[in-house]
JSON list of C-alpha atoms in Angstrom, two decimals:
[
{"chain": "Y", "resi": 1, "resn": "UNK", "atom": "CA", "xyz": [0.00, 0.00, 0.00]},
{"chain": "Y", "resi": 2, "resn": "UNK", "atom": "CA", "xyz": [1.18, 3.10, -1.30]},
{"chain": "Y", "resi": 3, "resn": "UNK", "atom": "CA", "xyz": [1.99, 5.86, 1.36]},
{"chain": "Y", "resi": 4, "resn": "UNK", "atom": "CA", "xyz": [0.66, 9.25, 0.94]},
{"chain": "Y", "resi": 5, "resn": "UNK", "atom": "CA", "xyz": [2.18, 12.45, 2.21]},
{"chain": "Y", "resi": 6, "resn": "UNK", "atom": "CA", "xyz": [0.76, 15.70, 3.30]},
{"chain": "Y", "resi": 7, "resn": "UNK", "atom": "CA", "xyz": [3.12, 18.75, 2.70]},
{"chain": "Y", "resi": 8, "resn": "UNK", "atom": "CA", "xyz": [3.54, 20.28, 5.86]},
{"chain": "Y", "resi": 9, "resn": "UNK", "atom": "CA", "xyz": [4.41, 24.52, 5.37]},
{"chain": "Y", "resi": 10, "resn": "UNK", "atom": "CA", "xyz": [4.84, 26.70, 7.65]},
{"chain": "Y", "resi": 11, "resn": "UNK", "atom": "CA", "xyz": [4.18, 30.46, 7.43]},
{"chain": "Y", "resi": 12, "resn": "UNK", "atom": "CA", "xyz": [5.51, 33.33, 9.32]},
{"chain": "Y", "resi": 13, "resn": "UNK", "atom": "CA", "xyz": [3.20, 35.68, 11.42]},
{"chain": "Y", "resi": 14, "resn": "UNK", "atom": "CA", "xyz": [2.74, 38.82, 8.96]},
{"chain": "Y", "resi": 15, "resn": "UNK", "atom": "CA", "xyz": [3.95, 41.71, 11.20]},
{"chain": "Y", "resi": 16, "resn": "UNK", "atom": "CA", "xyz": [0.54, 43.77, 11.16]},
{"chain": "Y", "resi": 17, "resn": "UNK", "atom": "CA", "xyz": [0.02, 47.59, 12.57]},
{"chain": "Y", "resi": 18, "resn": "UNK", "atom": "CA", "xyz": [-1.26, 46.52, 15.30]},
{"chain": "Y", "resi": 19, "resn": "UNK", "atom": "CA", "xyz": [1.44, 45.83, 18.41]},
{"chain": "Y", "resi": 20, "resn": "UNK", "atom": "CA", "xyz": [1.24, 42.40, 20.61]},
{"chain": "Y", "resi": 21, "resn": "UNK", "atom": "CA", "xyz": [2.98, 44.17, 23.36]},
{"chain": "Y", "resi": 22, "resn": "UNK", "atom": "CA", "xyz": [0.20, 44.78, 25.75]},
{"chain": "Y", "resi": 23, "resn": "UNK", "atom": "CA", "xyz": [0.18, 46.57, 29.63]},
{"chain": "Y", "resi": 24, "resn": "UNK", "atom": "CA", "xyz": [-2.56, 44.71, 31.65]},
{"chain": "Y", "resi": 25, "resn": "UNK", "atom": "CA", "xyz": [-3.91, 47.52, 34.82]},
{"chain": "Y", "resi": 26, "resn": "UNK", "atom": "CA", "xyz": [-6.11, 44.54, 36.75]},
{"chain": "Y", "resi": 27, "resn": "UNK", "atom": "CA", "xyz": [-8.26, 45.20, 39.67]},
{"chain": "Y", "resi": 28, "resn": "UNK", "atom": "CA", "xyz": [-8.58, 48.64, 40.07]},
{"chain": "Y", "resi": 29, "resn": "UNK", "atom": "CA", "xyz": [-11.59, 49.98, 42.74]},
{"chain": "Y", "resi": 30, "resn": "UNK", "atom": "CA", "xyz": [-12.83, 52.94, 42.66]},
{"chain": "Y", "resi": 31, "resn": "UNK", "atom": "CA", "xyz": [-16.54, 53.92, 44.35]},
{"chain": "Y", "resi": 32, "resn": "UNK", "atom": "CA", "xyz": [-19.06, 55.22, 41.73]},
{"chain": "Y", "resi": 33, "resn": "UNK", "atom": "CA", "xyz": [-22.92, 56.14, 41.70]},
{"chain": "Y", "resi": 34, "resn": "UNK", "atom": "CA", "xyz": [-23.55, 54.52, 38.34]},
{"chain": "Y", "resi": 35, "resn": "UNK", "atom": "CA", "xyz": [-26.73, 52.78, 37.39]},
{"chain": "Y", "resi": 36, "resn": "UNK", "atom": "CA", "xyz": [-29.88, 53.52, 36.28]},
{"chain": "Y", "resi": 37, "resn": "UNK", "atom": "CA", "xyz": [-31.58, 53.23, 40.03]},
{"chain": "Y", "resi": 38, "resn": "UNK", "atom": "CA", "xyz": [-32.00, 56.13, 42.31]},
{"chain": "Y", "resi": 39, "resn": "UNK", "atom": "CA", "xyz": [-30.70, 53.92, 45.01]},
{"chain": "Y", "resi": 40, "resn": "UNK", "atom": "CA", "xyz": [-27.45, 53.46, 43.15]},
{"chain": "Y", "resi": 41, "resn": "UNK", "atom": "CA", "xyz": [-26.97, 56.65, 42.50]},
{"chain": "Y", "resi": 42, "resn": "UNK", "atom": "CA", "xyz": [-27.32, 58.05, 46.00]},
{"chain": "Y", "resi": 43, "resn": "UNK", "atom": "CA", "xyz": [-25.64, 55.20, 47.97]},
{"chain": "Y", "resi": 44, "resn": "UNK", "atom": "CA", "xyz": [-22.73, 54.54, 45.54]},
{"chain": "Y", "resi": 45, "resn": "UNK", "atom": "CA", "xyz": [-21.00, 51.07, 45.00]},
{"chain": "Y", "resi": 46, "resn": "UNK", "atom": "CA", "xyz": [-17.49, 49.70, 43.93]},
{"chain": "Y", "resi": 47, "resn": "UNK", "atom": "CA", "xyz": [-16.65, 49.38, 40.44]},
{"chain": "Y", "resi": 48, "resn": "UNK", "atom": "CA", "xyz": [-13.58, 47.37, 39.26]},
{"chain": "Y", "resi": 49, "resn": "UNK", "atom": "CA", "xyz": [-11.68, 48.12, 36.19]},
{"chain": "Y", "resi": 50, "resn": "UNK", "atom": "CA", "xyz": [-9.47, 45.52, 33.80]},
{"chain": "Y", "resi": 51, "resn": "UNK", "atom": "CA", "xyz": [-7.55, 47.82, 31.04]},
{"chain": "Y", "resi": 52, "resn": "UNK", "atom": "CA", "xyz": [-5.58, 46.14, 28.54]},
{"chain": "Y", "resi": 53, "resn": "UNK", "atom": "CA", "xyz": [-3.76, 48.53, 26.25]},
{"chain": "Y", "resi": 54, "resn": "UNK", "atom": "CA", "xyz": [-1.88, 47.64, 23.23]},
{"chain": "Y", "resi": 55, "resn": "UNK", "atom": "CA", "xyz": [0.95, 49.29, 22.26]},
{"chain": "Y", "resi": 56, "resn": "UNK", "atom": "CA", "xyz": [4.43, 48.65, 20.98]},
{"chain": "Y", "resi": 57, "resn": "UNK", "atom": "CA", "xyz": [6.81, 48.78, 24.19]},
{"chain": "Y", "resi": 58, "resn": "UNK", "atom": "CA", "xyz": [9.81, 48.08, 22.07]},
{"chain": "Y", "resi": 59, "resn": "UNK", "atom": "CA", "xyz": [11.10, 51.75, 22.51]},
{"chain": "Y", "resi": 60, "resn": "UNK", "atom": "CA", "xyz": [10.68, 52.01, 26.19]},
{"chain": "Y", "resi": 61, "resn": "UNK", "atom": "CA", "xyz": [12.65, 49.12, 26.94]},
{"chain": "Y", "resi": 62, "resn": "UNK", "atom": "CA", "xyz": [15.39, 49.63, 24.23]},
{"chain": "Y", "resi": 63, "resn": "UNK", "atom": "CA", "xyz": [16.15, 53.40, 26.34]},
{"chain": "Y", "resi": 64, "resn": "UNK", "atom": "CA", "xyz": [14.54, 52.09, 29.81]},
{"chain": "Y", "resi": 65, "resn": "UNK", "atom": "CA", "xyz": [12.63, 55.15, 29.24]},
{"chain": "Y", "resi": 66, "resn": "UNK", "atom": "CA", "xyz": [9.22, 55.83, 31.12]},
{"chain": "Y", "resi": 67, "resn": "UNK", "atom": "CA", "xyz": [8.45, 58.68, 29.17]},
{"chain": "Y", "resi": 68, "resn": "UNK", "atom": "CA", "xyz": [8.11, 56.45, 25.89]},
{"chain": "Y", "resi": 69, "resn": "UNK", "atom": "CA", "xyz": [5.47, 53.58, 26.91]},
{"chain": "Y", "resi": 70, "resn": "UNK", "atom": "CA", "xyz": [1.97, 54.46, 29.16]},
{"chain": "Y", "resi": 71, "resn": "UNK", "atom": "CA", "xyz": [3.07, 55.31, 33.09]},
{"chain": "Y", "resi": 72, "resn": "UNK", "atom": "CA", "xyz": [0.54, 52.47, 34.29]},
{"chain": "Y", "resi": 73, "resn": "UNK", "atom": "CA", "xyz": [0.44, 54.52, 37.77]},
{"chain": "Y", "resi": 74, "resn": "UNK", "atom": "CA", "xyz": [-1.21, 57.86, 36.52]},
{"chain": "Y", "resi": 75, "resn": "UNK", "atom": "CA", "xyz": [-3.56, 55.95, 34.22]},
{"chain": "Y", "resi": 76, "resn": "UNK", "atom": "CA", "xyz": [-5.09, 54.22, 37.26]},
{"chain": "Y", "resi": 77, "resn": "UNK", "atom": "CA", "xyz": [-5.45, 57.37, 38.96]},
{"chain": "Y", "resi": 78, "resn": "UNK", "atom": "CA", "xyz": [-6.98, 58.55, 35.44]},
{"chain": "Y", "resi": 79, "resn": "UNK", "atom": "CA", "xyz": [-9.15, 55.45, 35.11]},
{"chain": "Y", "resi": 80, "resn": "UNK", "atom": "CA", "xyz": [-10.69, 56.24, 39.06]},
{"chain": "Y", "resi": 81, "resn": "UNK", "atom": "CA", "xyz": [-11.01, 59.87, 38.16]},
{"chain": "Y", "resi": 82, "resn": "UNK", "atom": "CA", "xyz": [-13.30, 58.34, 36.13]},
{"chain": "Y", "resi": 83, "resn": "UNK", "atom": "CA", "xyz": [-15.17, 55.86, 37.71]},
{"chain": "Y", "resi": 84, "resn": "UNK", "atom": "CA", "xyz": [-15.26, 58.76, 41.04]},
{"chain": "Y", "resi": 85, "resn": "UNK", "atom": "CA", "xyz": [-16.82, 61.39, 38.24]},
{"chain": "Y", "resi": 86, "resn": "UNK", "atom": "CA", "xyz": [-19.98, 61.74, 36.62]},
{"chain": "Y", "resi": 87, "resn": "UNK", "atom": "CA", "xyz": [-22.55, 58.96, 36.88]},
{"chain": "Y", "resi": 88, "resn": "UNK", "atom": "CA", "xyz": [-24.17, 57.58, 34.02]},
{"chain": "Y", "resi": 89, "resn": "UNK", "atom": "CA", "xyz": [-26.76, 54.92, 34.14]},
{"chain": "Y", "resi": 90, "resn": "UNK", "atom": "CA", "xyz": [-25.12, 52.34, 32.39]},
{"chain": "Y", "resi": 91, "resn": "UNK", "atom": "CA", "xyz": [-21.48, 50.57, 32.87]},
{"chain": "Y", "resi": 92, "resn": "UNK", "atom": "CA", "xyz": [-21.38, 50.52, 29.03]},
{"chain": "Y", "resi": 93, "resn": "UNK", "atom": "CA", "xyz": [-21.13, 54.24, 29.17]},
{"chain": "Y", "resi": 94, "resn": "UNK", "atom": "CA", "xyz": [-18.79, 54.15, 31.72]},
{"chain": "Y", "resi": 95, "resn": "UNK", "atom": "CA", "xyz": [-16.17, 51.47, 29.99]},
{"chain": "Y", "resi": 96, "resn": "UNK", "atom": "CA", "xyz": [-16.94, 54.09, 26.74]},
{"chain": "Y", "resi": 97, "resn": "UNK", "atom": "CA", "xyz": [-15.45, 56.74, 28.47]},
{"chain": "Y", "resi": 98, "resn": "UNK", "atom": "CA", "xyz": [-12.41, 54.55, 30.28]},
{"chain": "Y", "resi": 99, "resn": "UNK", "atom": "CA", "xyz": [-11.63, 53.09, 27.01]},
{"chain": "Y", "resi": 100, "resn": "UNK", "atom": "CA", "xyz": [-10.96, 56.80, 25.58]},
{"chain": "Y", "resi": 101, "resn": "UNK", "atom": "CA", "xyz": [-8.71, 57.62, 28.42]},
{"chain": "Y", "resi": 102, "resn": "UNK", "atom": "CA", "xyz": [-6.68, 54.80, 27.40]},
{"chain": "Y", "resi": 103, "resn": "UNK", "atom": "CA", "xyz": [-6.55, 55.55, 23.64]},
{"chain": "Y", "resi": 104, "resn": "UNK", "atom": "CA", "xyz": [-5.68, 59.15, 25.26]},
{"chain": "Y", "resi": 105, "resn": "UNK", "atom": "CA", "xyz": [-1.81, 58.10, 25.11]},
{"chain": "Y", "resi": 106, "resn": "UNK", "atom": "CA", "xyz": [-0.77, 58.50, 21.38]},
{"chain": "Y", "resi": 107, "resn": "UNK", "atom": "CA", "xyz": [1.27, 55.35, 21.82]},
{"chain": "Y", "resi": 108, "resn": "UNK", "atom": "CA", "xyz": [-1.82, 53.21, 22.91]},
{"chain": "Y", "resi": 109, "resn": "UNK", "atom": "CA", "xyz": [-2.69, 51.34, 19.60]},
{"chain": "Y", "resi": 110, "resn": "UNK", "atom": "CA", "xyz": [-5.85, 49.66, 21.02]},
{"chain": "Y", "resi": 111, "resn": "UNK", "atom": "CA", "xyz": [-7.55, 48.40, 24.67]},
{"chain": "Y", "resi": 112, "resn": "UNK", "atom": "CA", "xyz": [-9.74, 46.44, 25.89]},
{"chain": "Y", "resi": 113, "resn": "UNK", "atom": "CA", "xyz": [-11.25, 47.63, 28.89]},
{"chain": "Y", "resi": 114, "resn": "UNK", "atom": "CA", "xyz": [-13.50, 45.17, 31.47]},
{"chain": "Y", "resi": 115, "resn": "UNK", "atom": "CA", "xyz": [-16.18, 46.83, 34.28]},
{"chain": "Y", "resi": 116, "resn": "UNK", "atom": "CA", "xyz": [-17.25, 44.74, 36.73]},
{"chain": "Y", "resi": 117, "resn": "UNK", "atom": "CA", "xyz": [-20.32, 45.61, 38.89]},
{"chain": "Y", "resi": 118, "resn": "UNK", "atom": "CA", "xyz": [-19.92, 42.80, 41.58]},
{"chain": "Y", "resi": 119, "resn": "UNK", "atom": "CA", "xyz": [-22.89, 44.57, 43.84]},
{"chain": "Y", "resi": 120, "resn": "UNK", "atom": "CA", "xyz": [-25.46, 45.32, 40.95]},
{"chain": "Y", "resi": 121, "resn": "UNK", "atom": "CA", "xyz": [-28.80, 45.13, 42.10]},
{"chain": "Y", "resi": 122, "resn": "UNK", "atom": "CA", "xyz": [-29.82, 41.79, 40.75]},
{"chain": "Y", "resi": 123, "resn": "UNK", "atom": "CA", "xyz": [-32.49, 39.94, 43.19]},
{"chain": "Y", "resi": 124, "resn": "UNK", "atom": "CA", "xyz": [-30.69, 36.59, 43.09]},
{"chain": "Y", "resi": 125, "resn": "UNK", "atom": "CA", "xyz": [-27.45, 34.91, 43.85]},
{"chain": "Y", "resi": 126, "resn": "UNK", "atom": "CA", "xyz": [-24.60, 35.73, 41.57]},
{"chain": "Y", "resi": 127, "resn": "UNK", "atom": "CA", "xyz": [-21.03, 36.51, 41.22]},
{"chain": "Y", "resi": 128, "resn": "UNK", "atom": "CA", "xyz": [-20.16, 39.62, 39.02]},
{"chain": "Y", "resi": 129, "resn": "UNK", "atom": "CA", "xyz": [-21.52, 41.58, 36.14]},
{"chain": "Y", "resi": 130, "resn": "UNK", "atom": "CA", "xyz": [-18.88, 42.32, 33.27]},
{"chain": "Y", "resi": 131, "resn": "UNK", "atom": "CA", "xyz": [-19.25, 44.33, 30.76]},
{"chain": "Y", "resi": 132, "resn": "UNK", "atom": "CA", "xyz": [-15.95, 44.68, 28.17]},
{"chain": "Y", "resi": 133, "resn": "UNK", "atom": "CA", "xyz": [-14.97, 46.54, 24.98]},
{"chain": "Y", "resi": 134, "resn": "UNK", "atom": "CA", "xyz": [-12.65, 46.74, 22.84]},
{"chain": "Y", "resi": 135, "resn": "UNK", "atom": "CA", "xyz": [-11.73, 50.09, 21.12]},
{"chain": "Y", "resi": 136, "resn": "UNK", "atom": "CA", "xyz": [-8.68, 51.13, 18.61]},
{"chain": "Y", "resi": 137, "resn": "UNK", "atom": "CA", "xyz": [-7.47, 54.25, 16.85]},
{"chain": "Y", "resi": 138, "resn": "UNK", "atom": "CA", "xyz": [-9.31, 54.75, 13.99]}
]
């Protein structure tokens, strides 16, 4: 019986625009009034934020220079300026708006950006809500 043989090629990842370099920001509380009941808005509740920005952090490292990749420090305190600000009834809004801070850094080619609402008011047992984008320069 005659053998037959499957040509095996391989290809090489296409280097695209897009950068696989990524800063994760994990975890971040901040207190909010968000949601589209009164009693949200007047008692408050914790929000937590996942931002994943993309972004090519080849410079940075080749001068161990800050001032060419995202300072992950003042874009948390960004990110809770946020979340502390102006309500809006829904966390879609409110990863919107995070999501733009991110893209605010030139560098930042695209993010993905998580909010969790762990104490929405949902009448029966559960574990989070999450609600994530994903955004890019246009």
């Amino acid at each position: 019986m005659a053998r037959r043989c499957c040509r095996v090629t391989t290809t090489r990842r296409r280097k695209t625009s897009l950068s696989a370099d990524r800063i994760v920001l994990r975890g971040l509380r901040a207190r909010g009034r968000h949601g589209v009941l009164a009693a949200e808005r007047e008692l408050g509740q914790e929000f937590i934020v996942d931002a994943t920005l993309f972004l090519d952090t080849g410079p940075a490292a080749a001068g161990d220079d800050l001032t060419r990749t995202v300072d992950y420090g003042e874009l948390a305190q960004a990110l809770v300026k946020v979340v502390e600000g102006e309500p809006v009834e829904l966390i879609e809004t409110l990863a919107e708006r995070l999501a733009e801070v991110c893209l605010g850094s030139e560098i930042v080619e695209s993010v993905e950006v998580s909010v969790h609402k762990p104490a929405a008011p949902i009448p029966l047992p559960f574990d989070d809500v999450v609600v994530t984008i994903e955004r890019s320069r246009p």
